[in-house]
PDB file of C-alpha atoms in Angstrom:
ATOM      1  CA  UNK R 687      -9.157   9.391  19.203  1.00 35.00           C
ATOM      2  CA  UNK R 688     -10.178   8.500  15.640  1.00 35.00           C
ATOM      3  CA  UNK R 689     -12.485   5.562  16.345  1.00 37.00           C
ATOM      4  CA  UNK R 690     -15.360   6.554  14.083  1.00 37.00           C
ATOM      5  CA  UNK R 691     -12.969   7.680  11.391  1.00 40.00           C
ATOM      6  CA  UNK R 692     -10.020   5.378  10.822  1.00 40.00           C
ATOM      7  CA  UNK R 693     -11.034   2.568  13.138  1.00 42.00           C
ATOM      8  CA  UNK R 694     -13.465  -0.276  12.778  1.00 42.00           C
ATOM      9  CA  UNK R 695     -13.471  -0.211   9.021  1.00 49.00           C
ATOM     10  CA  UNK R 696     -16.670   0.633   7.322  1.00 50.00           C
ATOM     11  CA  UNK R 697     -18.132   3.909   8.605  1.00 52.00           C
ATOM     12  CA  UNK R 698     -19.279   5.229   5.217  1.00 69.00           C
ATOM     13  CA  UNK R 699     -18.682   2.049   3.273  1.00 71.00           C
ATOM     14  CA  UNK R 700     -22.415   1.490   2.800  1.00 74.00           C
ATOM     15  CA  UNK R 701     -22.461   3.919  -0.104  1.00 85.00           C
ATOM     16  CA  UNK R 702     -19.621   2.232  -1.992  1.00 95.00           C
ATOM     17  CA  UNK R 703     -20.662   0.372  -5.128  1.00 95.00           C
ATOM     18  CA  UNK R 704     -19.015  -0.917  -8.265  1.00 94.00           C
ATOM     19  CA  UNK R 705     -20.791   1.229 -10.851  1.00 92.00           C
ATOM     20  CA  UNK R 706     -20.852   4.443  -8.821  1.00 96.00           C
ATOM     21  CA  UNK R 707     -19.832   6.698 -11.750  1.00 97.00           C
ATOM     22  CA  UNK R 708     -21.967   4.995 -14.428  1.00 96.00           C
ATOM     23  CA  UNK R 709     -24.230   8.021 -14.876  1.00 95.00           C
ATOM     24  CA  UNK R 710     -21.520  10.686 -14.735  1.00 95.00           C
ATOM     25  CA  UNK R 711     -18.232   9.356 -16.072  1.00 97.00           C
ATOM     26  CA  UNK R 712     -18.956   5.874 -17.435  1.00 97.00           C
ATOM     27  CA  UNK R 713     -15.461   5.206 -18.827  1.00 97.00           C
ATOM     28  CA  UNK R 714     -13.584   6.337 -15.717  1.00 98.00           C
ATOM     29  CA  UNK R 715     -12.041   2.911 -15.081  1.00 98.00           C
ATOM     30  CA  UNK R 716     -10.531   2.555 -18.554  1.00 98.00           C
ATOM     31  CA  UNK R 717      -9.286   6.171 -18.466  1.00 98.00           C
ATOM     32  CA  UNK R 718      -7.506   5.533 -15.152  1.00 98.00           C
ATOM     33  CA  UNK R 719      -6.180   2.157 -16.333  1.00 98.00           C
ATOM     34  CA  UNK R 720      -4.707   3.759 -19.444  1.00 98.00           C
ATOM     35  CA  UNK R 721      -2.959   6.480 -17.401  1.00 98.00           C
ATOM     36  CA  UNK R 722      -1.545   3.936 -14.938  1.00 98.00           C
ATOM     37  CA  UNK R 723      -0.393   1.715 -17.793  1.00 98.00           C
ATOM     38  CA  UNK R 724       1.543   4.621 -19.367  1.00 98.00           C
ATOM     39  CA  UNK R 725       3.183   5.412 -16.039  1.00 98.00           C
ATOM     40  CA  UNK R 726       3.999   1.715 -15.470  1.00 98.00           C
ATOM     41  CA  UNK R 727       5.758   1.564 -18.855  1.00 98.00           C
ATOM     42  CA  UNK R 728       8.056   4.373 -17.673  1.00 98.00           C
ATOM     43  CA  UNK R 729       8.996   2.759 -14.350  1.00 96.00           C
ATOM     44  CA  UNK R 730       8.159  -0.441 -12.485  1.00 96.00           C
ATOM     45  CA  UNK R 731       8.464   1.449  -9.173  1.00 96.00           C
ATOM     46  CA  UNK R 732       4.923   2.679  -9.995  1.00 97.00           C
ATOM     47  CA  UNK R 733       3.473  -0.597  -8.703  1.00 98.00           C
ATOM     48  CA  UNK R 734       4.902  -0.763  -5.181  1.00 97.00           C
ATOM     49  CA  UNK R 735       4.705   3.028  -4.818  1.00 98.00           C
ATOM     50  CA  UNK R 736       0.989   3.160  -5.627  1.00 98.00           C
ATOM     51  CA  UNK R 737       0.046   0.137  -3.497  1.00 98.00           C
ATOM     52  CA  UNK R 738       1.916   1.565  -0.509  1.00 98.00           C
ATOM     53  CA  UNK R 739       0.397   5.019  -1.005  1.00 98.00           C
ATOM     54  CA  UNK R 740      -3.094   3.488  -0.847  1.00 98.00           C
ATOM     55  CA  UNK R 741      -2.274   1.566   2.339  1.00 98.00           C
ATOM     56  CA  UNK R 742      -0.730   4.630   4.028  1.00 98.00           C
ATOM     57  CA  UNK R 743      -3.770   6.678   3.001  1.00 98.00           C
ATOM     58  CA  UNK R 744      -6.383   4.233   4.313  1.00 98.00           C
ATOM     59  CA  UNK R 745      -4.690   3.567   7.664  1.00 98.00           C
ATOM     60  CA  UNK R 746      -4.586   7.273   8.564  1.00 98.00           C
ATOM     61  CA  UNK R 747      -8.160   8.545   8.901  1.00 95.00           C
ATOM     62  CA  UNK R 748      -9.510   6.315   6.143  1.00 98.00           C
ATOM     63  CA  UNK R 749      -9.234   6.035   2.336  1.00 98.00           C
ATOM     64  CA  UNK R 750      -9.717   9.733   1.550  1.00 98.00           C
ATOM     65  CA  UNK R 751      -6.614  10.750  -0.436  1.00 98.00           C
ATOM     66  CA  UNK R 752      -5.439  12.892   2.503  1.00 98.00           C
ATOM     67  CA  UNK R 753      -1.936  11.431   2.049  1.00 98.00           C
ATOM     68  CA  UNK R 754      -1.682  13.118  -1.382  1.00 98.00           C
ATOM     69  CA  UNK R 755      -2.218  16.639   0.009  1.00 98.00           C
ATOM     70  CA  UNK R 756       0.853  18.894  -0.041  1.00 98.00           C
ATOM     71  CA  UNK R 757       1.976  20.853   3.019  1.00 98.00           C
ATOM     72  CA  UNK R 758       1.418  24.602   3.107  1.00 97.00           C
ATOM     73  CA  UNK R 759       3.044  27.463   5.025  1.00 97.00           C
ATOM     74  CA  UNK R 760       0.657  26.903   7.943  1.00 95.00           C
ATOM     75  CA  UNK R 761       0.028  23.144   7.768  1.00 97.00           C
ATOM     76  CA  UNK R 762       2.355  20.153   7.744  1.00 98.00           C
ATOM     77  CA  UNK R 763       0.438  17.500   5.838  1.00 98.00           C
ATOM     78  CA  UNK R 764       0.404  13.696   6.275  1.00 98.00           C
ATOM     79  CA  UNK R 765       2.935  13.120   3.508  1.00 98.00           C
ATOM     80  CA  UNK R 766       5.582  15.068   5.439  1.00 98.00           C
ATOM     81  CA  UNK R 767       5.313  12.957   8.589  1.00 98.00           C
ATOM     82  CA  UNK R 768       8.614  11.044   9.107  1.00 96.00           C
ATOM     83  CA  UNK R 769       6.820   7.711   8.463  1.00 95.00           C
ATOM     84  CA  UNK R 770       5.668   8.941   5.046  1.00 97.00           C
ATOM     85  CA  UNK R 771       8.870  10.566   3.769  1.00 94.00           C
ATOM     86  CA  UNK R 772       9.885   7.263   2.159  1.00 94.00           C
ATOM     87  CA  UNK R 773       6.707   7.096   0.032  1.00 96.00           C
ATOM     88  CA  UNK R 774       8.043   7.098  -3.537  1.00 95.00           C
ATOM     89  CA  UNK R 775       7.156  10.104  -5.687  1.00 96.00           C
ATOM     90  CA  UNK R 776       5.998   7.765  -8.445  1.00 97.00           C
ATOM     91  CA  UNK R 777       2.896   6.835  -6.429  1.00 98.00           C
ATOM     92  CA  UNK R 778       1.835  10.483  -6.081  1.00 98.00           C
ATOM     93  CA  UNK R 779       2.627  11.071  -9.750  1.00 98.00           C
ATOM     94  CA  UNK R 780       0.414   8.139 -10.762  1.00 98.00           C
ATOM     95  CA  UNK R 781      -2.572   9.700  -8.963  1.00 98.00           C
ATOM     96  CA  UNK R 782      -1.906  13.182 -10.385  1.00 98.00           C
ATOM     97  CA  UNK R 783      -1.633  11.813 -13.937  1.00 98.00           C
ATOM     98  CA  UNK R 784      -4.745   9.656 -13.632  1.00 98.00           C
ATOM     99  CA  UNK R 785      -6.683  12.634 -12.241  1.00 98.00           C
ATOM    100  CA  UNK R 786      -5.554  14.796 -15.184  1.00 98.00           C
ATOM    101  CA  UNK R 787      -6.642  12.075 -17.631  1.00 98.00           C
ATOM    102  CA  UNK R 788     -10.077  11.802 -15.988  1.00 98.00           C
ATOM    103  CA  UNK R 789     -10.503  15.596 -15.922  1.00 98.00           C
ATOM    104  CA  UNK R 790      -9.724  15.762 -19.658  1.00 98.00           C
ATOM    105  CA  UNK R 791     -12.866  13.732 -20.437  1.00 97.00           C
ATOM    106  CA  UNK R 792     -15.946  15.929 -21.017  1.00 92.00           C
ATOM    107  CA  UNK R 793     -18.443  15.446 -18.199  1.00 93.00           C
ATOM    108  CA  UNK R 794     -15.890  13.857 -15.865  1.00 97.00           C
ATOM    109  CA  UNK R 795     -14.044  16.960 -14.718  1.00 97.00           C
ATOM    110  CA  UNK R 796     -14.204  17.380 -10.930  1.00 96.00           C
ATOM    111  CA  UNK R 797     -16.768  14.562 -10.675  1.00 97.00           C
ATOM    112  CA  UNK R 798     -14.434  11.729  -9.618  1.00 98.00           C
ATOM    113  CA  UNK R 799     -12.705  11.818  -6.238  1.00 98.00           C
ATOM    114  CA  UNK R 800      -8.946  11.523  -5.794  1.00 98.00           C
ATOM    115  CA  UNK R 801      -9.667   8.816  -3.208  1.00 98.00           C
ATOM    116  CA  UNK R 802     -11.440   6.694  -5.827  1.00 98.00           C
ATOM    117  CA  UNK R 803      -8.730   7.398  -8.404  1.00 98.00           C
ATOM    118  CA  UNK R 804      -6.106   6.100  -5.935  1.00 98.00           C
ATOM    119  CA  UNK R 805      -8.212   2.981  -5.251  1.00 98.00           C
ATOM    120  CA  UNK R 806      -8.566   2.272  -8.982  1.00 98.00           C
ATOM    121  CA  UNK R 807      -4.912   3.015  -9.734  1.00 98.00           C
ATOM    122  CA  UNK R 808      -3.832   0.596  -7.001  1.00 98.00           C
ATOM    123  CA  UNK R 809      -5.928  -2.180  -8.536  1.00 98.00           C
ATOM    124  CA  UNK R 810      -4.525  -1.418 -12.008  1.00 98.00           C
ATOM    125  CA  UNK R 811      -0.902  -1.360 -10.821  1.00 98.00           C
ATOM    126  CA  UNK R 812      -1.314  -4.773  -9.181  1.00 98.00           C
ATOM    127  CA  UNK R 813      -2.834  -6.237 -12.366  1.00 98.00           C
ATOM    128  CA  UNK R 814      -0.044  -4.770 -14.531  1.00 98.00           C
ATOM    129  CA  UNK R 815       2.514  -6.609 -12.379  1.00 98.00           C
ATOM    130  CA  UNK R 816       0.671  -9.899 -12.907  1.00 98.00           C
ATOM    131  CA  UNK R 817      -1.404  -9.836  -9.745  1.00 98.00           C
ATOM    132  CA  UNK R 818      -5.116 -10.590  -9.448  1.00 98.00           C
ATOM    133  CA  UNK R 819      -7.532  -8.150 -11.062  1.00 95.00           C
ATOM    134  CA  UNK R 820     -10.644  -7.297  -9.067  1.00 97.00           C
ATOM    135  CA  UNK R 821     -13.674  -5.024  -9.162  1.00 97.00           C
ATOM    136  CA  UNK R 822     -13.143  -1.853  -7.119  1.00 98.00           C
ATOM    137  CA  UNK R 823     -15.970  -0.417  -5.064  1.00 98.00           C
ATOM    138  CA  UNK R 824     -16.284   3.339  -5.662  1.00 98.00           C
ATOM    139  CA  UNK R 825     -17.976   6.325  -4.029  1.00 97.00           C
ATOM    140  CA  UNK R 826     -15.387   7.658  -1.558  1.00 97.00           C
ATOM    141  CA  UNK R 827     -15.143  11.399  -1.018  1.00 98.00           C
ATOM    142  CA  UNK R 828     -11.856  13.222  -0.480  1.00 98.00           C
ATOM    143  CA  UNK R 829     -10.927  14.205   3.062  1.00 98.00           C
ATOM    144  CA  UNK R 830     -11.176  17.812   4.245  1.00 98.00           C
ATOM    145  CA  UNK R 831      -7.925  17.806   6.238  1.00 97.00           C
ATOM    146  CA  UNK R 832      -4.442  16.331   6.224  1.00 98.00           C
ATOM    147  CA  UNK R 833      -2.107  16.704   9.193  1.00 98.00           C
ATOM    148  CA  UNK R 834       1.213  15.076   9.977  1.00 98.00           C
ATOM    149  CA  UNK R 835       0.151  14.665  13.615  1.00 98.00           C
ATOM    150  CA  UNK R 836      -2.706  12.340  12.594  1.00 98.00           C
ATOM    151  CA  UNK R 837      -0.161   9.780  11.341  1.00 98.00           C
ATOM    152  CA  UNK R 838       1.288   9.071  14.811  1.00 97.00           C
ATOM    153  CA  UNK R 839       0.807   5.450  15.830  1.00 97.00           C
ATOM    154  CA  UNK R 840      -1.269   4.572  12.743  1.00 98.00           C
ATOM    155  CA  UNK R 841       1.330   2.840  10.549  1.00 98.00           C
ATOM    156  CA  UNK R 842       3.201  -0.382  11.378  1.00 97.00           C
ATOM    157  CA  UNK R 843       6.973   0.037  11.837  1.00 96.00           C
ATOM    158  CA  UNK R 844       9.204  -2.797  10.549  1.00 96.00           C
ATOM    159  CA  UNK R 845       9.936  -3.764  14.156  1.00 94.00           C
ATOM    160  CA  UNK R 846       6.344  -4.828  14.951  1.00 97.00           C
ATOM    161  CA  UNK R 847       5.700  -8.387  16.156  1.00 98.00           C
ATOM    162  CA  UNK R 848       2.647 -10.473  15.290  1.00 98.00           C
ATOM    163  CA  UNK R 849       0.507  -9.218  18.179  1.00 98.00           C
ATOM    164  CA  UNK R 850       1.256  -5.570  17.389  1.00 98.00           C
ATOM    165  CA  UNK R 851       0.541  -6.055  13.679  1.00 98.00           C
ATOM    166  CA  UNK R 852      -2.686  -7.941  14.389  1.00 98.00           C
ATOM    167  CA  UNK R 853      -3.919  -5.268  16.817  1.00 98.00           C
ATOM    168  CA  UNK R 854      -3.190  -2.371  14.437  1.00 98.00           C
ATOM    169  CA  UNK R 855      -5.025  -4.083  11.576  1.00 98.00           C
ATOM    170  CA  UNK R 856      -7.923  -5.042  13.871  1.00 98.00           C
ATOM    171  CA  UNK R 857      -8.326  -1.346  14.729  1.00 97.00           C
ATOM    172  CA  UNK R 858      -9.042  -0.871  11.006  1.00 98.00           C
ATOM    173  CA  UNK R 859     -11.532  -3.725  10.791  1.00 97.00           C
ATOM    174  CA  UNK R 860      -9.022  -6.146   9.250  1.00 98.00           C
ATOM    175  CA  UNK R 861      -8.359  -9.700  10.420  1.00 98.00           C
ATOM    176  CA  UNK R 862      -4.988 -11.351  10.988  1.00 98.00           C
ATOM    177  CA  UNK R 863      -5.425 -13.184   7.663  1.00 98.00           C
ATOM    178  CA  UNK R 864      -6.100  -9.830   5.947  1.00 98.00           C
ATOM    179  CA  UNK R 865      -2.905  -8.464   7.512  1.00 98.00           C
ATOM    180  CA  UNK R 866      -0.839 -11.404   6.249  1.00 98.00           C
ATOM    181  CA  UNK R 867      -2.347 -11.085   2.749  1.00 98.00           C
ATOM    182  CA  UNK R 868      -1.711  -7.331   2.591  1.00 98.00           C
ATOM    183  CA  UNK R 869       1.872  -7.782   3.837  1.00 98.00           C
ATOM    184  CA  UNK R 870       2.474  -9.672   0.584  1.00 98.00           C
ATOM    185  CA  UNK R 871       2.157  -6.348  -1.232  1.00 98.00           C
ATOM    186  CA  UNK R 872       5.887  -6.319  -0.410  1.00 98.00           C
ATOM    187  CA  UNK R 873       6.312  -8.783  -3.304  1.00 98.00           C
ATOM    188  CA  UNK R 874       6.598  -5.692  -5.551  1.00 97.00           C
ATOM    189  CA  UNK R 875       8.105  -3.321  -2.981  1.00 95.00           C
ATOM    190  CA  UNK R 876      11.459  -1.706  -2.300  1.00 96.00           C
ATOM    191  CA  UNK R 877      12.905  -0.815   1.097  1.00 96.00           C
ATOM    192  CA  UNK R 878      15.681   1.555   2.114  1.00 96.00           C
ATOM    193  CA  UNK R 879      18.689   0.004   3.847  1.00 96.00           C
ATOM    194  CA  UNK R 880      17.988   1.730   7.177  1.00 93.00           C
ATOM    195  CA  UNK R 881      14.675  -0.168   7.574  1.00 94.00           C
ATOM    196  CA  UNK R 882      16.461  -3.524   7.960  1.00 95.00           C
ATOM    197  CA  UNK R 883      20.164  -2.706   8.610  1.00 93.00           C
ATOM    198  CA  UNK R 884      19.855  -3.837  12.247  1.00 92.00           C
ATOM    199  CA  UNK R 885      18.914  -7.341  11.066  1.00 95.00           C
ATOM    200  CA  UNK R 886      21.940  -7.896   8.834  1.00 95.00           C
ATOM    201  CA  UNK R 887      24.921  -6.890  10.968  1.00 87.00           C
ATOM    202  CA  UNK R 888      26.085  -6.098  14.463  1.00 78.00           C
ATOM    203  CA  UNK R 889      24.958  -7.427  17.837  1.00 77.00           C
ATOM    204  CA  UNK R 890      21.280  -7.607  16.849  1.00 75.00           C
ATOM    205  CA  UNK R 891      21.813  -9.754  13.743  1.00 86.00           C
ATOM    206  CA  UNK R 892      18.572 -11.628  13.220  1.00 93.00           C
ATOM    207  CA  UNK R 893      18.891 -15.423  13.597  1.00 94.00           C
ATOM    208  CA  UNK R 894      15.649 -15.910  11.643  1.00 95.00           C
ATOM    209  CA  UNK R 895      17.308 -14.513   8.502  1.00 97.00           C
ATOM    210  CA  UNK R 896      19.051 -16.814   6.043  1.00 96.00           C
ATOM    211  CA  UNK R 897      22.829 -16.224   6.426  1.00 94.00           C
ATOM    212  CA  UNK R 898      23.208 -16.280   2.644  1.00 96.00           C
ATOM    213  CA  UNK R 899      20.509 -13.635   2.233  1.00 97.00           C
ATOM    214  CA  UNK R 900      22.088 -11.529   5.003  1.00 96.00           C
ATOM    215  CA  UNK R 901      25.455 -11.686   3.188  1.00 95.00           C
ATOM    216  CA  UNK R 902      23.783 -10.570  -0.049  1.00 96.00           C
ATOM    217  CA  UNK R 903      22.134  -7.639   1.759  1.00 97.00           C
ATOM    218  CA  UNK R 904      25.406  -6.642   3.439  1.00 96.00           C
ATOM    219  CA  UNK R 905      26.843  -6.180  -0.071  1.00 96.00           C
ATOM    220  CA  UNK R 906      23.870  -4.092  -1.212  1.00 96.00           C
ATOM    221  CA  UNK R 907      23.876  -2.054   2.001  1.00 97.00           C
ATOM    222  CA  UNK R 908      27.453  -1.413   3.196  1.00 95.00           C
ATOM    223  CA  UNK R 909      27.801   0.416   6.558  1.00 92.00           C
ATOM    224  CA  UNK R 910      27.908   3.965   5.130  1.00 92.00           C
ATOM    225  CA  UNK R 911      25.495   3.411   2.250  1.00 94.00           C
ATOM    226  CA  UNK R 912      23.742   6.340   0.557  1.00 94.00           C
ATOM    227  CA  UNK R 913      20.418   6.610   2.462  1.00 89.00           C
ATOM    228  CA  UNK R 914      18.558   6.803  -0.852  1.00 90.00           C
ATOM    229  CA  UNK R 915      19.596   3.272  -1.854  1.00 93.00           C
ATOM    230  CA  UNK R 916      16.660   0.862  -1.891  1.00 94.00           C
ATOM    231  CA  UNK R 917      16.564  -2.912  -2.214  1.00 97.00           C
ATOM    232  CA  UNK R 918      13.866  -5.087  -3.822  1.00 97.00           C
ATOM    233  CA  UNK R 919      11.826  -6.751  -1.087  1.00 98.00           C
ATOM    234  CA  UNK R 920      11.337  -9.926  -3.128  1.00 98.00           C
ATOM    235  CA  UNK R 921      14.810 -10.886  -4.381  1.00 97.00           C
ATOM    236  CA  UNK R 922      13.489 -13.836  -6.418  1.00 98.00           C
ATOM    237  CA  UNK R 923      10.732 -12.279  -8.578  1.00 98.00           C
ATOM    238  CA  UNK R 924      11.026  -8.542  -7.823  1.00 97.00           C
ATOM    239  CA  UNK R 925       8.910  -7.523 -10.833  1.00 97.00           C
ATOM    240  CA  UNK R 926       6.032  -9.936 -10.388  1.00 98.00           C
ATOM    241  CA  UNK R 927       3.071  -9.635  -8.061  1.00 98.00           C
ATOM    242  CA  UNK R 928       2.962 -13.245  -6.881  1.00 98.00           C
ATOM    243  CA  UNK R 929       3.038 -15.558  -3.875  1.00 98.00           C
ATOM    244  CA  UNK R 930       6.856 -15.775  -3.933  1.00 98.00           C
ATOM    245  CA  UNK R 931       6.778 -13.484  -0.872  1.00 98.00           C
ATOM    246  CA  UNK R 932       5.537 -16.430   1.223  1.00 98.00           C
ATOM    247  CA  UNK R 933       8.081 -18.882  -0.236  1.00 98.00           C
ATOM    248  CA  UNK R 934      10.774 -16.349   0.672  1.00 98.00           C
ATOM    249  CA  UNK R 935       9.552 -16.283   4.282  1.00 98.00           C
ATOM    250  CA  UNK R 936       9.836 -20.088   4.420  1.00 98.00           C
ATOM    251  CA  UNK R 937      13.474 -19.668   3.376  1.00 98.00           C
ATOM    252  CA  UNK R 938      14.366 -16.950   5.917  1.00 98.00           C
ATOM    253  CA  UNK R 939      14.270 -14.279   3.220  1.00 98.00           C
ATOM    254  CA  UNK R 940      11.755 -11.794   4.593  1.00 98.00           C
ATOM    255  CA  UNK R 941      13.422  -8.390   4.293  1.00 98.00           C
ATOM    256  CA  UNK R 942      11.811  -6.602   7.257  1.00 97.00           C
ATOM    257  CA  UNK R 943      11.443  -8.001  10.743  1.00 96.00           C
ATOM    258  CA  UNK R 944       7.669  -7.552  10.357  1.00 98.00           C
ATOM    259  CA  UNK R 945       7.793  -9.776   7.237  1.00 98.00           C
ATOM    260  CA  UNK R 946       9.813 -12.640   8.695  1.00 98.00           C
ATOM    261  CA  UNK R 947       7.813 -12.692  11.947  1.00 98.00           C
ATOM    262  CA  UNK R 948       4.811 -13.946   9.947  1.00 98.00           C
ATOM    263  CA  UNK R 949       6.714 -17.196   9.478  1.00 98.00           C
ATOM    264  CA  UNK R 950       8.769 -17.369  12.660  1.00 98.00           C
ATOM    265  CA  UNK R 951       5.646 -16.983  14.835  1.00 98.00           C
ATOM    266  CA  UNK R 952       3.981 -20.411  14.875  1.00 98.00           C
ATOM    267  CA  UNK R 953       0.509 -18.822  15.038  1.00 98.00           C
ATOM    268  CA  UNK R 954       0.727 -17.237  11.570  1.00 98.00           C
ATOM    269  CA  UNK R 955       3.017 -19.815   9.941  1.00 98.00           C
ATOM    270  CA  UNK R 956       0.176 -22.117   8.727  1.00 98.00           C
ATOM    271  CA  UNK R 957      -1.284 -19.333   6.538  1.00 98.00           C
ATOM    272  CA  UNK R 958       2.160 -18.509   5.138  1.00 98.00           C
ATOM    273  CA  UNK R 959       2.679 -22.198   4.293  1.00 98.00           C
ATOM    274  CA  UNK R 960      -0.731 -22.459   2.688  1.00 98.00           C
ATOM    275  CA  UNK R 961      -0.313 -19.375   0.474  1.00 98.00           C
ATOM    276  CA  UNK R 962       3.247 -20.343  -0.443  1.00 98.00           C
ATOM    277  CA  UNK R 963       1.720 -23.516  -1.836  1.00 98.00           C
ATOM    278  CA  UNK R 964      -1.345 -22.019  -3.546  1.00 98.00           C
ATOM    279  CA  UNK R 965      -1.286 -18.779  -5.521  1.00 97.00           C
ATOM    280  CA  UNK R 966      -5.042 -19.207  -6.131  1.00 98.00           C
ATOM    281  CA  UNK R 967      -5.760 -19.203  -2.390  1.00 98.00           C
ATOM    282  CA  UNK R 968      -3.440 -16.224  -1.858  1.00 98.00           C
ATOM    283  CA  UNK R 969      -4.952 -14.184  -4.712  1.00 98.00           C
ATOM    284  CA  UNK R 970      -8.433 -14.773  -3.320  1.00 98.00           C
ATOM    285  CA  UNK R 971      -7.400 -13.710   0.190  1.00 98.00           C
ATOM    286  CA  UNK R 972      -5.570 -10.667  -1.181  1.00 98.00           C
ATOM    287  CA  UNK R 973      -8.607  -9.437  -3.137  1.00 98.00           C
ATOM    288  CA  UNK R 974     -10.805  -9.885  -0.041  1.00 98.00           C
ATOM    289  CA  UNK R 975      -8.320  -7.935   2.092  1.00 98.00           C
ATOM    290  CA  UNK R 976      -7.921  -5.118  -0.467  1.00 98.00           C
ATOM    291  CA  UNK R 977     -11.697  -4.737  -0.716  1.00 98.00           C
ATOM    292  CA  UNK R 978     -11.948  -4.480   3.080  1.00 98.00           C
ATOM    293  CA  UNK R 979      -9.001  -2.047   3.172  1.00 98.00           C
ATOM    294  CA  UNK R 980     -10.794   0.158   0.628  1.00 98.00           C
ATOM    295  CA  UNK R 981     -13.779   0.477   3.004  1.00 97.00           C
ATOM    296  CA  UNK R 982     -11.793   1.888   5.927  1.00 98.00           C
ATOM    297  CA  UNK R 983     -13.011   5.278   7.185  1.00 97.00           C
ATOM    298  CA  UNK R 984     -14.787   6.195   3.941  1.00 97.00           C
ATOM    299  CA  UNK R 985     -16.032   9.821   3.846  1.00 96.00           C
ATOM    300  CA  UNK R 986     -19.580  10.566   2.713  1.00 92.00           C
ATOM    301  CA  UNK R 987     -21.866  13.610   2.616  1.00 93.00           C
ATOM    302  CA  UNK R 988     -20.542  16.569   4.626  1.00 94.00           C
ATOM    303  CA  UNK R 989     -17.402  14.623   5.703  1.00 95.00           C
ATOM    304  CA  UNK R 990     -15.750  15.121   2.314  1.00 97.00           C
ATOM    305  CA  UNK R 991     -15.802  16.611  -1.150  1.00 98.00           C
ATOM    306  CA  UNK R 992     -14.278  16.106  -4.588  1.00 98.00           C
ATOM    307  CA  UNK R 993     -10.910  17.809  -4.702  1.00 98.00           C
ATOM    308  CA  UNK R 994     -10.186  19.855  -7.841  1.00 97.00           C
ATOM    309  CA  UNK R 995      -6.455  19.316  -7.356  1.00 98.00           C
ATOM    310  CA  UNK R 996      -5.565  16.142  -5.449  1.00 98.00           C
ATOM    311  CA  UNK R 997      -2.619  17.863  -3.725  1.00 98.00           C
ATOM    312  CA  UNK R 998      -4.631  20.896  -2.544  1.00 98.00           C
ATOM    313  CA  UNK R 999      -7.650  21.004  -0.204  1.00 97.00           C
ATOM    314  CA  UNK R1000     -10.547  22.849  -1.909  1.00 93.00           C
TER     315      UNK R1000
END
């Protein structure tokens, strides 16, 4: 249905380049970095929230900031699809604040897309948490529509196995190695109890989970827990963007089924082992995967515009 748009990666990616705003808003990257840094100082949730927002944006019709658009009386937007209701408000707030900071610079107002601001903010959040810094390709336009119905079947549920994950990422021009690298974004993430409760108690208790970790999670997530309670996805270094995610998988401490399957399936285990051992190799693979993710379904020319308000279609 969306093949030319969200699938196959790089439809409009040819126009992306590192210094895209050099002639218009030359300091855009430092302006965005400063805004993200201020937000990060207020709450660490900024990191996981922004990274996840970028992923959810790119996998639904491409990296076009359509996930940031608010619903109206006659349109239910992407962000109000059930799969997006758990996106933390801090990610949206990061984009809105960075956009305001860019618009406050003479010459930059309404010249930089929300899609590019989200791509830059994601890079900055990762670096602030100690992850690899990388050059971001720029030149995306903002999408002209945002509908909840377009989200169906585009995002991986925590129940996906390796084949399902690999196929969904392949539809977006990403390899299995890219998928495994991007999954490690969970090193700075949080998850609500209902996304993994089936793995920690009852008849479907997951044998691939460390019993000690399961006991710890049962304490954090008692049977009638407040649905708003969230748990750090990396219990060892929850505030560092690092390769601990892969070491956790080796120890049966992947929080979601779709995390642990990367180790329990013998086909993906060698990459997990290799990145658990080498943070240099992981960082390199992660930067490659993020760059490819940022090229998915890019809008150019008449397919997009530069939104004046990231939450409202022009």
